[in-house]
Short mmCIF file of C-alpha atoms in Angstrom, two decimals:
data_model
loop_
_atom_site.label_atom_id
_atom_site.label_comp_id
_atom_site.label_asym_id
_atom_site.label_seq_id
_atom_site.Cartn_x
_atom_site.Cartn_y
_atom_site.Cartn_z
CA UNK A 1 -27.14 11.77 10.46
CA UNK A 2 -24.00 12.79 12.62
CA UNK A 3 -25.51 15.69 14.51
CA UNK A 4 -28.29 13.32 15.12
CA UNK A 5 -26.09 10.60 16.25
CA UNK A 6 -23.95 12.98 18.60
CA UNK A 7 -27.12 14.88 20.51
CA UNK A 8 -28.15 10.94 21.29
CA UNK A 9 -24.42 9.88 21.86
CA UNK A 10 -24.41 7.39 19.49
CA UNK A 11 -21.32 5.89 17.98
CA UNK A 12 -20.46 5.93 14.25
CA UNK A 13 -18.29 3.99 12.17
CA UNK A 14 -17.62 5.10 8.40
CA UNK A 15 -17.10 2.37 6.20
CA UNK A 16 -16.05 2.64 2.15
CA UNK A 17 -15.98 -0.57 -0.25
CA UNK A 18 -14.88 -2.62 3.12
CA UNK A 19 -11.87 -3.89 1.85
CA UNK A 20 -9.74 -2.99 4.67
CA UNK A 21 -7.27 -5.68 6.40
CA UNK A 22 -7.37 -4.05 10.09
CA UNK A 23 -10.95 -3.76 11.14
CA UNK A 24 -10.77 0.51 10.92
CA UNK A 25 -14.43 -0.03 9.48
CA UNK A 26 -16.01 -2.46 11.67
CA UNK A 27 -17.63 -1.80 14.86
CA UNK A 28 -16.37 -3.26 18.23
CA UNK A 29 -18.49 -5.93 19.60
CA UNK A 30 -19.18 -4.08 22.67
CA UNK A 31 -20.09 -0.79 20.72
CA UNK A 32 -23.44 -0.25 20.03
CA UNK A 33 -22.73 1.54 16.73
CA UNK A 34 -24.00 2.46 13.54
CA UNK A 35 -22.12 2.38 10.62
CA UNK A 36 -22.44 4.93 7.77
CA UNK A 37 -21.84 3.89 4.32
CA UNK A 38 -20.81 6.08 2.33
CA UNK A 39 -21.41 3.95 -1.18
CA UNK A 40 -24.05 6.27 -2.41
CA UNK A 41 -21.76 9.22 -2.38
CA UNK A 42 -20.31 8.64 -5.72
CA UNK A 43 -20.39 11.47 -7.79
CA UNK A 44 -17.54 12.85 -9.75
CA UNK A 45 -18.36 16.22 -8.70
CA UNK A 46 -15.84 18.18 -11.16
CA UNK A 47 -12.45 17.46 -13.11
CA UNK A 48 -10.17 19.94 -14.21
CA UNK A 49 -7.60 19.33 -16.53
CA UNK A 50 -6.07 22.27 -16.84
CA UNK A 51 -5.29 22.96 -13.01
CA UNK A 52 -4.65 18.99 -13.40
CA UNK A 53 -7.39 18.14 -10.34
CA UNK A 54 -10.68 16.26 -9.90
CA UNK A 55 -13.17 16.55 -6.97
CA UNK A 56 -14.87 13.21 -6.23
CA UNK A 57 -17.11 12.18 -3.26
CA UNK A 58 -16.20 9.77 -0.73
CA UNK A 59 -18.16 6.60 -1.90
CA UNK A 60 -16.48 6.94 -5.74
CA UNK A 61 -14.49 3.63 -6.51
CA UNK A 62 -11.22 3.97 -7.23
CA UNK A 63 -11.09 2.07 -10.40
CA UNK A 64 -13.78 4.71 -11.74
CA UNK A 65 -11.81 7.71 -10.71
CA UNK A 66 -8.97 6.25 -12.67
CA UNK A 67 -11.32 5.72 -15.63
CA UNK A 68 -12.71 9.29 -15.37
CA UNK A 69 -8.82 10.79 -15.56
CA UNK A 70 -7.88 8.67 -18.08
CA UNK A 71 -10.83 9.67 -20.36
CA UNK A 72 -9.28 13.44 -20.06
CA UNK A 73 -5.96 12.26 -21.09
CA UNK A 74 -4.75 12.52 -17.66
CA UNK A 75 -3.59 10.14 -14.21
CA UNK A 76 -4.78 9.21 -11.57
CA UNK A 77 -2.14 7.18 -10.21
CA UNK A 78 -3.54 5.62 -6.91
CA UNK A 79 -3.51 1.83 -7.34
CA UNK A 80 -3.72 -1.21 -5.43
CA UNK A 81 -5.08 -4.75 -6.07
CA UNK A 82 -8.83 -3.94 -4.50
CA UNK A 83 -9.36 -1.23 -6.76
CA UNK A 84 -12.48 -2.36 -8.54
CA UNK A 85 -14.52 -1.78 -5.34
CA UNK A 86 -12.58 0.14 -2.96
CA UNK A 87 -13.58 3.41 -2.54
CA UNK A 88 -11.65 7.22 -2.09
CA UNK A 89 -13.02 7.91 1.10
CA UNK A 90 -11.78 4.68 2.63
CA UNK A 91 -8.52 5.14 0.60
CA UNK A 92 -8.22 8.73 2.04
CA UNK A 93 -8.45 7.72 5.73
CA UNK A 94 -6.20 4.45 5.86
CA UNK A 95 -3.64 6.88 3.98
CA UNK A 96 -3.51 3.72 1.17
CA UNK A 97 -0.22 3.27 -0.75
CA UNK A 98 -0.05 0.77 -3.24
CA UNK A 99 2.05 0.10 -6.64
CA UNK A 100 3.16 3.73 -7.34
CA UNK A 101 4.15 5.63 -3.95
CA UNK A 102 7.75 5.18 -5.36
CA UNK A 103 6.70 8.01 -8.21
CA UNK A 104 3.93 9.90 -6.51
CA UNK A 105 3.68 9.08 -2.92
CA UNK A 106 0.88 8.32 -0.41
CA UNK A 107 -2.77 8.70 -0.61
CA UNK A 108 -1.98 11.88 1.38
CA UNK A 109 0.65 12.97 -1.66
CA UNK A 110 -2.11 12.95 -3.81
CA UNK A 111 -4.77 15.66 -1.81
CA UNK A 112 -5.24 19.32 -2.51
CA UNK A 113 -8.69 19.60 -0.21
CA UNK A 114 -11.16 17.63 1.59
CA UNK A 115 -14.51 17.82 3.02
CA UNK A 116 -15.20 16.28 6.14
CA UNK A 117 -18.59 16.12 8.53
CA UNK A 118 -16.66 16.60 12.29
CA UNK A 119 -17.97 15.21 14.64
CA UNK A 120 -20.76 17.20 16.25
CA UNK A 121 -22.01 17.44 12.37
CA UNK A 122 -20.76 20.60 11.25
CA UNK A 123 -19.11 20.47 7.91
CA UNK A 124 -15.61 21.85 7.06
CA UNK A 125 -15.28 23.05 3.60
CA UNK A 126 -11.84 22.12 2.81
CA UNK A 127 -12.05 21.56 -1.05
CA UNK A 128 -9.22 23.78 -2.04
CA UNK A 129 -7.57 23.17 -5.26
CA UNK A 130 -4.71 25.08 -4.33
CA UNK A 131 -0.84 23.92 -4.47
CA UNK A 132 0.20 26.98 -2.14
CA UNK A 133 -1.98 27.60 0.98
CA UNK A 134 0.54 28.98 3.85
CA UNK A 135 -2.72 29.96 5.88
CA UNK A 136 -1.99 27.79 9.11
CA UNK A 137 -2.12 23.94 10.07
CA UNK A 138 -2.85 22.00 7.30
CA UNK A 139 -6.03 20.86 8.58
CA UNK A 140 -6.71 17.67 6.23
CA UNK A 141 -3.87 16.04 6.74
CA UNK A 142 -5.21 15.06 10.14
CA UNK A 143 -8.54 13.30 8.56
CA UNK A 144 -6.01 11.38 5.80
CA UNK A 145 -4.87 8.53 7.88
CA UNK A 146 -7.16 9.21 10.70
CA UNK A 147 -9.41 5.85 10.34
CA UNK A 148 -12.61 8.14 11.04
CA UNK A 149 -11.98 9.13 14.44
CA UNK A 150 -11.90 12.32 14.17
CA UNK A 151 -14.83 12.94 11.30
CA UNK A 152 -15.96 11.59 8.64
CA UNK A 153 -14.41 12.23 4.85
CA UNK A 154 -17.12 12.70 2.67
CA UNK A 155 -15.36 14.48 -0.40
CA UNK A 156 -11.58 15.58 -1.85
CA UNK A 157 -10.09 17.15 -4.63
CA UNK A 158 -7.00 14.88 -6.05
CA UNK A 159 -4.31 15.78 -8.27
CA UNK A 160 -4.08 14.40 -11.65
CA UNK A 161 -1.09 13.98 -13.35
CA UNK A 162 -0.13 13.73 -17.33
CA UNK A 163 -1.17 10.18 -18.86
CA UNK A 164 2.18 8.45 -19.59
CA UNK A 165 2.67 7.59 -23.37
CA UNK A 166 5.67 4.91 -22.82
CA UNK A 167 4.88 2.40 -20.30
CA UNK A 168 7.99 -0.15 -20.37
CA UNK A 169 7.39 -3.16 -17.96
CA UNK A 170 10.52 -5.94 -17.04
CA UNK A 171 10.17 -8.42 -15.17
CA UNK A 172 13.32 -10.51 -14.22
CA UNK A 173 15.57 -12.77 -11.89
CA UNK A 174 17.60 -11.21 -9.29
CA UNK A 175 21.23 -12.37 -8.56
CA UNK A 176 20.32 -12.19 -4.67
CA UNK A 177 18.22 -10.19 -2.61
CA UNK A 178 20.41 -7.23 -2.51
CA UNK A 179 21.10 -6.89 -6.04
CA UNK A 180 17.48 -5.61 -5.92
CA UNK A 181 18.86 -2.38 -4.36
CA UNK A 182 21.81 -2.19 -7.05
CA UNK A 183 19.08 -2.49 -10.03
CA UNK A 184 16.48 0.21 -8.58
CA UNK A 185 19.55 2.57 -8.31
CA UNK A 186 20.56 1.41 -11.97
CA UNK A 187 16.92 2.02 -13.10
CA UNK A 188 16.47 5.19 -11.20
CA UNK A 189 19.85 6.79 -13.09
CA UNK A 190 18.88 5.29 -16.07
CA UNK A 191 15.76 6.95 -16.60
CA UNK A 192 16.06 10.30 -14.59
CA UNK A 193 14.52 9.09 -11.82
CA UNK A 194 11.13 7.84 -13.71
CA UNK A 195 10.59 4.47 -12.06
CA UNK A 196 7.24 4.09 -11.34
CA UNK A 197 6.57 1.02 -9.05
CA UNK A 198 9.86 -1.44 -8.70
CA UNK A 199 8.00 -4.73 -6.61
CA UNK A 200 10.10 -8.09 -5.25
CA UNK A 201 8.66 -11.18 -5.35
CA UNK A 202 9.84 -14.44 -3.86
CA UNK A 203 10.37 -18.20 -5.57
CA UNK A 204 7.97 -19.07 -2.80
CA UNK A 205 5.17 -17.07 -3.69
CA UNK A 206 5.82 -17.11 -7.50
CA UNK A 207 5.89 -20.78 -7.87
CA UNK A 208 2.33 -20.86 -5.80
CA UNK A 209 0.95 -18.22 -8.32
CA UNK A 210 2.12 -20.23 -11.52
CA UNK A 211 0.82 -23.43 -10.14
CA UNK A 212 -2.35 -22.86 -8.70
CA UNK A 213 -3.16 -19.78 -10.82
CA UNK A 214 -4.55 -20.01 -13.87
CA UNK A 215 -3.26 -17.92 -16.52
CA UNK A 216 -0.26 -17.39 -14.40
CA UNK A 217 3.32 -17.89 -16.70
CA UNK A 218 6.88 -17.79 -15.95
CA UNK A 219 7.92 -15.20 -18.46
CA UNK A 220 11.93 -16.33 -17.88
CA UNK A 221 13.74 -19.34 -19.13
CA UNK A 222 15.39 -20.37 -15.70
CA UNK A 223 14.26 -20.53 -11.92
CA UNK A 224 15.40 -17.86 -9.13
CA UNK A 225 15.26 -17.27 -5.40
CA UNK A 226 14.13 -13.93 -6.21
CA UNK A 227 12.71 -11.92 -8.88
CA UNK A 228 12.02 -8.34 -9.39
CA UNK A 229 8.68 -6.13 -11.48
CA UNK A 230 9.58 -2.79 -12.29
CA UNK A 231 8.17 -0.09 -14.43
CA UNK A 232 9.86 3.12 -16.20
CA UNK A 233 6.80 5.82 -17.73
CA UNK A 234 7.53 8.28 -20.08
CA UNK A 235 5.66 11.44 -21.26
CA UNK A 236 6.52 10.89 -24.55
CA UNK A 237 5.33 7.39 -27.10
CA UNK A 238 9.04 8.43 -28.24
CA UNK A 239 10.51 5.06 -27.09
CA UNK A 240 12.95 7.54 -24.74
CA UNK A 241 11.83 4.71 -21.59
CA UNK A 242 12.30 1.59 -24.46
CA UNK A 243 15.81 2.65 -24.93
CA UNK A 244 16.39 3.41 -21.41
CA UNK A 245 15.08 0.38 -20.50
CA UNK A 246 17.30 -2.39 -22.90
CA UNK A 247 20.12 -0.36 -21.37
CA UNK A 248 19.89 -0.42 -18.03
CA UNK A 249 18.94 -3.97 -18.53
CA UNK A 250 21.92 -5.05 -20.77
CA UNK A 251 24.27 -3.02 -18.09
CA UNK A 252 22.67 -5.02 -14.77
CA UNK A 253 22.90 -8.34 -17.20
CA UNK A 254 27.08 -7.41 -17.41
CA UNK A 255 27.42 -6.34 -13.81
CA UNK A 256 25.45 -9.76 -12.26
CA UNK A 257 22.56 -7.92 -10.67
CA UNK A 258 20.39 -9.85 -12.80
CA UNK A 259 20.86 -13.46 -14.64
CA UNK A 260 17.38 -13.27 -16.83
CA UNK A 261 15.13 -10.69 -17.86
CA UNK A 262 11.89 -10.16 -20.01
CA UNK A 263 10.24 -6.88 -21.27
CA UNK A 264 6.90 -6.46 -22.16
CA UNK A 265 6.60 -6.37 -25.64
CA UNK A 266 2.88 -4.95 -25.64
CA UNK A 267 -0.33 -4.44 -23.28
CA UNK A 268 -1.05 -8.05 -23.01
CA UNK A 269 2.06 -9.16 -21.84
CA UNK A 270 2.28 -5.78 -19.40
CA UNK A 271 -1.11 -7.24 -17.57
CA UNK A 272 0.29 -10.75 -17.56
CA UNK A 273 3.48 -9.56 -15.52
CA UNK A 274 1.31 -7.73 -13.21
CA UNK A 275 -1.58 -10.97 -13.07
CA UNK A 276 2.13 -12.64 -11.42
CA UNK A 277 2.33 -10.02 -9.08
CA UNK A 278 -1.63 -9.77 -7.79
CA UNK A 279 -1.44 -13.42 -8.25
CA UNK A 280 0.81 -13.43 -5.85
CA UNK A 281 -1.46 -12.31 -2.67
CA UNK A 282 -3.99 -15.19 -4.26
CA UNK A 283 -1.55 -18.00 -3.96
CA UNK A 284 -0.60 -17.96 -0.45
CA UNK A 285 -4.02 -19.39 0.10
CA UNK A 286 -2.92 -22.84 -1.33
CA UNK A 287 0.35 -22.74 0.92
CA UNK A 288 -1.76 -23.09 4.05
CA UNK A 289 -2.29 -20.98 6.56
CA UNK A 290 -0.53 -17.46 6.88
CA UNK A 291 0.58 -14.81 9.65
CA UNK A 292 0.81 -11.78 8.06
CA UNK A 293 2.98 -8.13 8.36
CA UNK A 294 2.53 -5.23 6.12
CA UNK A 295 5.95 -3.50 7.43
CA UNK A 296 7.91 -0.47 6.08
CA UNK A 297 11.66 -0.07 6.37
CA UNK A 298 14.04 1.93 4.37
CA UNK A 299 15.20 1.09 1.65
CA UNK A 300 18.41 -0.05 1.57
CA UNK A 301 17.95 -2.01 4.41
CA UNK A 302 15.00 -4.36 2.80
CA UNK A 303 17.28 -7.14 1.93
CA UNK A 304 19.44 -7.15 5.49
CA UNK A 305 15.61 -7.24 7.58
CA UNK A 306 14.11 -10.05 4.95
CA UNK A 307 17.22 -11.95 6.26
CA UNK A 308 16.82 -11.01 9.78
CA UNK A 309 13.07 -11.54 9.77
CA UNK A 310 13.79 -15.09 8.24
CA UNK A 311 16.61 -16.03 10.92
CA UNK A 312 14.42 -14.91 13.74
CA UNK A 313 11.09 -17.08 12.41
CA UNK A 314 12.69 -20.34 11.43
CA UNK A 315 14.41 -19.79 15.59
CA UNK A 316 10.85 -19.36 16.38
CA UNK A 317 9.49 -21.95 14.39
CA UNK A 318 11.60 -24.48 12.28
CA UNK A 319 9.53 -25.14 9.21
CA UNK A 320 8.03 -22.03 8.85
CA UNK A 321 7.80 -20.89 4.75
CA UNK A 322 8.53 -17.01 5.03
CA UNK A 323 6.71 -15.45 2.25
CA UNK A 324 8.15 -12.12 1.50
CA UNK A 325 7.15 -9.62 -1.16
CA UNK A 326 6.09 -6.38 -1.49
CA UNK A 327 6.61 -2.44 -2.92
CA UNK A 328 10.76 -2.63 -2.63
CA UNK A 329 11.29 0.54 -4.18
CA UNK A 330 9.58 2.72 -1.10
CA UNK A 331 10.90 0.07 1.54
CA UNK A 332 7.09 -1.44 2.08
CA UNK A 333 7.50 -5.42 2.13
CA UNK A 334 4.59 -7.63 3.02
CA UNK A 335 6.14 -10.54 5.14
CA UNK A 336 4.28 -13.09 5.52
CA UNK A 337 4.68 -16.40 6.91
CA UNK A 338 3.45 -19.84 5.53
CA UNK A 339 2.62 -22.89 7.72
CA UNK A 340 5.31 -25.82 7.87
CA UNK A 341 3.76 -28.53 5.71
CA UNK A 342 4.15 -30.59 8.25
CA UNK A 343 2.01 -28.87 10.74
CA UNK A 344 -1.71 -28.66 11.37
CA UNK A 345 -3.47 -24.67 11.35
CA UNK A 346 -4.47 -24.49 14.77
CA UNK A 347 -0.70 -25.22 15.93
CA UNK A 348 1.15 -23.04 13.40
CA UNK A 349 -1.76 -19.98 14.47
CA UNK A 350 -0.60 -20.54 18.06
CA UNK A 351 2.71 -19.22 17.19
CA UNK A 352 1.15 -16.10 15.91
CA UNK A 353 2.28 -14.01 19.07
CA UNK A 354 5.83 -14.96 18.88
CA UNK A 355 6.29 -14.87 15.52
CA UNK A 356 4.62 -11.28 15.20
CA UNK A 357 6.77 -9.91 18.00
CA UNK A 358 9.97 -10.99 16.85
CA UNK A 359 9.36 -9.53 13.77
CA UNK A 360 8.33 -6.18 14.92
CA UNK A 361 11.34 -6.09 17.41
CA UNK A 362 13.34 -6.21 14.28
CA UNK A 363 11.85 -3.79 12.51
CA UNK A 364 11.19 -0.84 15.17
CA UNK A 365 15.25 -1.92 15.91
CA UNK A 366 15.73 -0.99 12.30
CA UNK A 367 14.38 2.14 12.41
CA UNK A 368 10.70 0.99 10.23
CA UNK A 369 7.21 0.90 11.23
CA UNK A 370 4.91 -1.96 12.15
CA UNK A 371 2.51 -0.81 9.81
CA UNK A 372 3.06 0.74 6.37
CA UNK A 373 -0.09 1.05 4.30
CA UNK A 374 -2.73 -1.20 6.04
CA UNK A 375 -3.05 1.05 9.08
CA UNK A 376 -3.66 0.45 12.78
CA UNK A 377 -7.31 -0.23 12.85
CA UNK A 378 -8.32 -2.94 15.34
CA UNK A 379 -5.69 -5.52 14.84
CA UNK A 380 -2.55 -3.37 15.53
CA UNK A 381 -3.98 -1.65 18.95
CA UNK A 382 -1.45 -3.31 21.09
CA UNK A 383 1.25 -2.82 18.61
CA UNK A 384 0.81 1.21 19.03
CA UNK A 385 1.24 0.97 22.77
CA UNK A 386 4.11 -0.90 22.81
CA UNK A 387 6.07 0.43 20.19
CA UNK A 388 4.55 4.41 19.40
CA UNK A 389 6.53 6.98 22.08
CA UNK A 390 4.82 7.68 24.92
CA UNK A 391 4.87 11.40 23.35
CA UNK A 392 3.44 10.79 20.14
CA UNK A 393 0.36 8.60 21.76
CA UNK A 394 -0.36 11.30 24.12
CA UNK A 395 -0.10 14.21 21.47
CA UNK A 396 -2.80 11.98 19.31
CA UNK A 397 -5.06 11.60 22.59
CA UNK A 398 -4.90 15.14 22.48
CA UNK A 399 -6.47 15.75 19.21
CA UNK A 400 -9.02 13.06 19.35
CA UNK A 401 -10.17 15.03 22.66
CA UNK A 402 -10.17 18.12 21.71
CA UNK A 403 -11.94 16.89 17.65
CA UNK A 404 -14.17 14.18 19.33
CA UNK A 405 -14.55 14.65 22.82
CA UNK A 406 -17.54 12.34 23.41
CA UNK A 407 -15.27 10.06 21.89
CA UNK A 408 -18.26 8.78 19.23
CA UNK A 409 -16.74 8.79 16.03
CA UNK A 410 -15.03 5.13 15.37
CA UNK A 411 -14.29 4.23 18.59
CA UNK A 412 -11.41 1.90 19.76
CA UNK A 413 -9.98 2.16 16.38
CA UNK A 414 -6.24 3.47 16.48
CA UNK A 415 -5.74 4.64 19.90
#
C-alpha cells in the first residue's frame, strides 16, 4: 500500500487504537490522505522468556501484550489509562510514558528492534533482540517518537521484565506539595530504589472523582490539599517491600511529610487506589470545562512550577480551578485548568491562548518541556516553533528530507 501510495504521491497517515490527545493520527483537512490502520496487525509474533523479549505487530493492544507476558511469568510494564484499546504501534511512535517510566522508562526504554515500511515502501528489518549492537546510528530510535513521518512502525521486539511477587500500594495525605519530593526520596532509600510509579493528586480533582464517581472512596480518615499514590515491587512474595513499606511510612508519619496514610491490604483495595487515580482524568468532566498541559519538569522542581503555574493563571484569570496531577516521580504533571464556576465555556475557552502561554513560559524558563508524553502532533505545532532551537528544528527538517522527501508520510504533523 505505501509504494503504491508514493509512485501516485499520495499522503498517508498511520493510525493505532486512536486514542491519541494531539491529532498525530488524523489527517489535515486540507490533505487529501489516506489513513492506514494498522488494527489487523495483531499478532504476537514470538515471546521469549529466556532472552526476556516478545515480538508483537503494530496493531497488538497493549492490554493483550501485558496479558501475553504475564501468562509467561514475566512484565510487560508499559501502562497507561487507554490500555484496553490502544495499540503498540501507536504507543511506539508518540514515545508513550505512563504509570511506570519512574522504574523502566519510556516507550523507547522498552525497544530492542523494530520494523518499519519507509516511506517509498521498502521495509527495514530492524527486529533485533539484541542488548549490545555498537554497529552505527541506532536507527529505531528515530521511528519511536516520530508520529509516522518518517515511516510507518509495523512491528517491535520489547523487553520483558521478571513478574513482581510483592506489589505494596499506599496511598496517603501529603503535608504540602513539597513534602512529595521528601517522601519519593524516603521511598526510593527505603526500598533500594524499587519505586515503581509515585503519582500526586490534588483535593480538587480527588473530591470530583469521589463525588461524581461511582465506586470512588476516600481510603483516609481526614481531608488534604494534596495526596500522593505510590508503589514499591519486589521480586520476591517475601514481604521484603511490606516491611519496607510500614517503615518508610511510620518514618515520613514522625518527620511530617505525611499526616495519613493507607496500604493496600490485598488486590481489591490495590485497584480501588488506582480507580482514584484514573478516576481522576474522568472527573474533571463534571468541573466544567478544561485547558489542558501534559508538561515535564524535573523533579525537584514539580512543587516550585505547580506554584508558579497557579500564581501566573489565577493573574490571568481570577477564578480559574487549577487542576494539577500527574506522574511526580519522573517530573511529568498534567496541569490542567478548570473553568471559574462563575463563568460560562465559551468565555473561560477564550482565555485558552493566555493561559497556555504563560504556562509554557514557565516551564521552558524552568528548564522542562511543553510536552512530555502526549507528543506534538497537530495541537502543539506552534508550540515547537516558538520554543524548539532554531538548531534542533532545522536538524529534524533534515531527516524528514532526506527519510521522506516527497514529504507524504503524515504530513503537517510535528514539524
Amino acid at each position: 500500500v505505501v509504494a503504491v501510495c508514493a509512485g501516485a504521491g499520495i499522503a498517508m497517515v498511520p493510525q493505532g487504537g486512536n486514542t491519541g490527545l494531539v491529532g498525530a493520527g488524523i489527517p489535515m483537512a486540507p490533505d487529501s490522505a489516506i489513513i492506514i490502520s494498522l488494527g489487523r496487525m495483531n499478532r504476537i509474533r514470538d515471546i521469549d522468556p529466556l532472552n526476556a523479549t516478545i515480538t508483537v505487530e503494530a496493531g497488538c493492544i497493549l492490554a493483550n501484550i501485558q496479558a501475553a507476558a504475564a501468562a509467561e511469568d514475566r512484565l510487560f510494564p508499559l501502562s497507561l489509562s487507554a490500555e484496553g484499546s490502544c495499540q503498540i504501534g501507536g504507543n511506539l511512535s508518540t514515545n508513550a510514558g505512563g504509570v511506570n517510566v519512574l522504574r523502566y522508562g519510556n516507550a523507547r526504554d522498552l525497544v530492542l528492534g523494530l520494523e518499519v515500511v519507509l516511506p517509498d515502501g521498502r521495509v527495514w528489518n530492524g527486529l533485533k533482540r539484541l542488548r549490545k549492537d555498537n554497529t552505527g546510528y541506532d536507527l529505531k530510535q528515530m521511528y519511536i517518537g516520530g508520529e509516522g513521518t518518517l515511516g510507518i512502525i509495523t512491528a517491535a521486539v520489547c523487553k520483558l521484565y521478571p513478574r513482581p511477587k510483592d506489589v505494596q500500594t499506599a496511598f496517603v495525605g501529603l503535608r504540602n506539595l513539597e513534602a512529595s519530593l521528601d517522601l519519593l526520596a524516603r521511598a526510593r532509600s527505603a526500598s533500594g530504589d524499587r519505586v515503581t510509579s509515585f503519582e500526586l493528586i490534588c483535593h480538587r480533582s480527588f473530591a470530583a472523582a469521589v463525588k461524581h464517581i461511582p465506586g470512588v472512596r476516600d481510603p483516609l480518615t481526614r481531608k488534604f490539599d494534596d495526596y500522593a499514590l505510590f508503589e514499591l515491587s519486589g521480586a520476591n512474595a517475601d514481604g521484603d517491600m511490606a516491611e519496607a513499606m510500614e517503615t518508610l511510612l511510620s518514618e515520613a508519619l514522625a518527620a511530617g511529610e505525611i499526616d495519613d496514610a493507607a496500604i493496600a491490604q490485598s488486590e481489591g483495595q490495590r485497584a480501588d487506589f488506582w480507580r482514584i487515580r484514573d478516576a481522576v482524568v474522568e472527573s474533571q468532566k463534571f468541573l466544567g470545562g478544561s485547558i489542558k498541559h501534559d508538561i515535564s519538569i524535573g523533579v525537584s522542581r514539580v512543587p516550585a512550577f505547580i506554584r508558579r503555574a497557579n500564581a501566573a493563571v489565577l493573574d490571568v484569570l481570577p477564578g480559574a480551578r487549577p487542576v494539577p496531577f500527574g506522574h511526580c516521580g519522573d517530573g511529568n504533571i498534567h496541569y490542567n485548568i478548570s473553568q471559574p464556576l462563575d463563568m460560562d465555556l465559551e468565555t473561560f475557552l477564550s482565555h485558552r491562548e493566555a493561559i497556555t502561554r504563560n504556562v509554557y513560559d514557565i516551564v521552558v524558563d524552568m528548564g522542562g518541556s511543553f510536552s512530555a508524553e502526549h507528543g506534538v502532533g497537530q495541537l502543539k505545532l506552534r508550540e515547537m516553533a516558538r520554543y524548539k532551537q532554531p538548531l534542533e528544528l532545522d536538524m529534524m527538517r533534515r531527516v524528514k528530507s532526506a527519510l521522506d522527501p516527497d514529504g507524504i508520510m503524515n504530513p503537517g504533523k510535528m514539524l
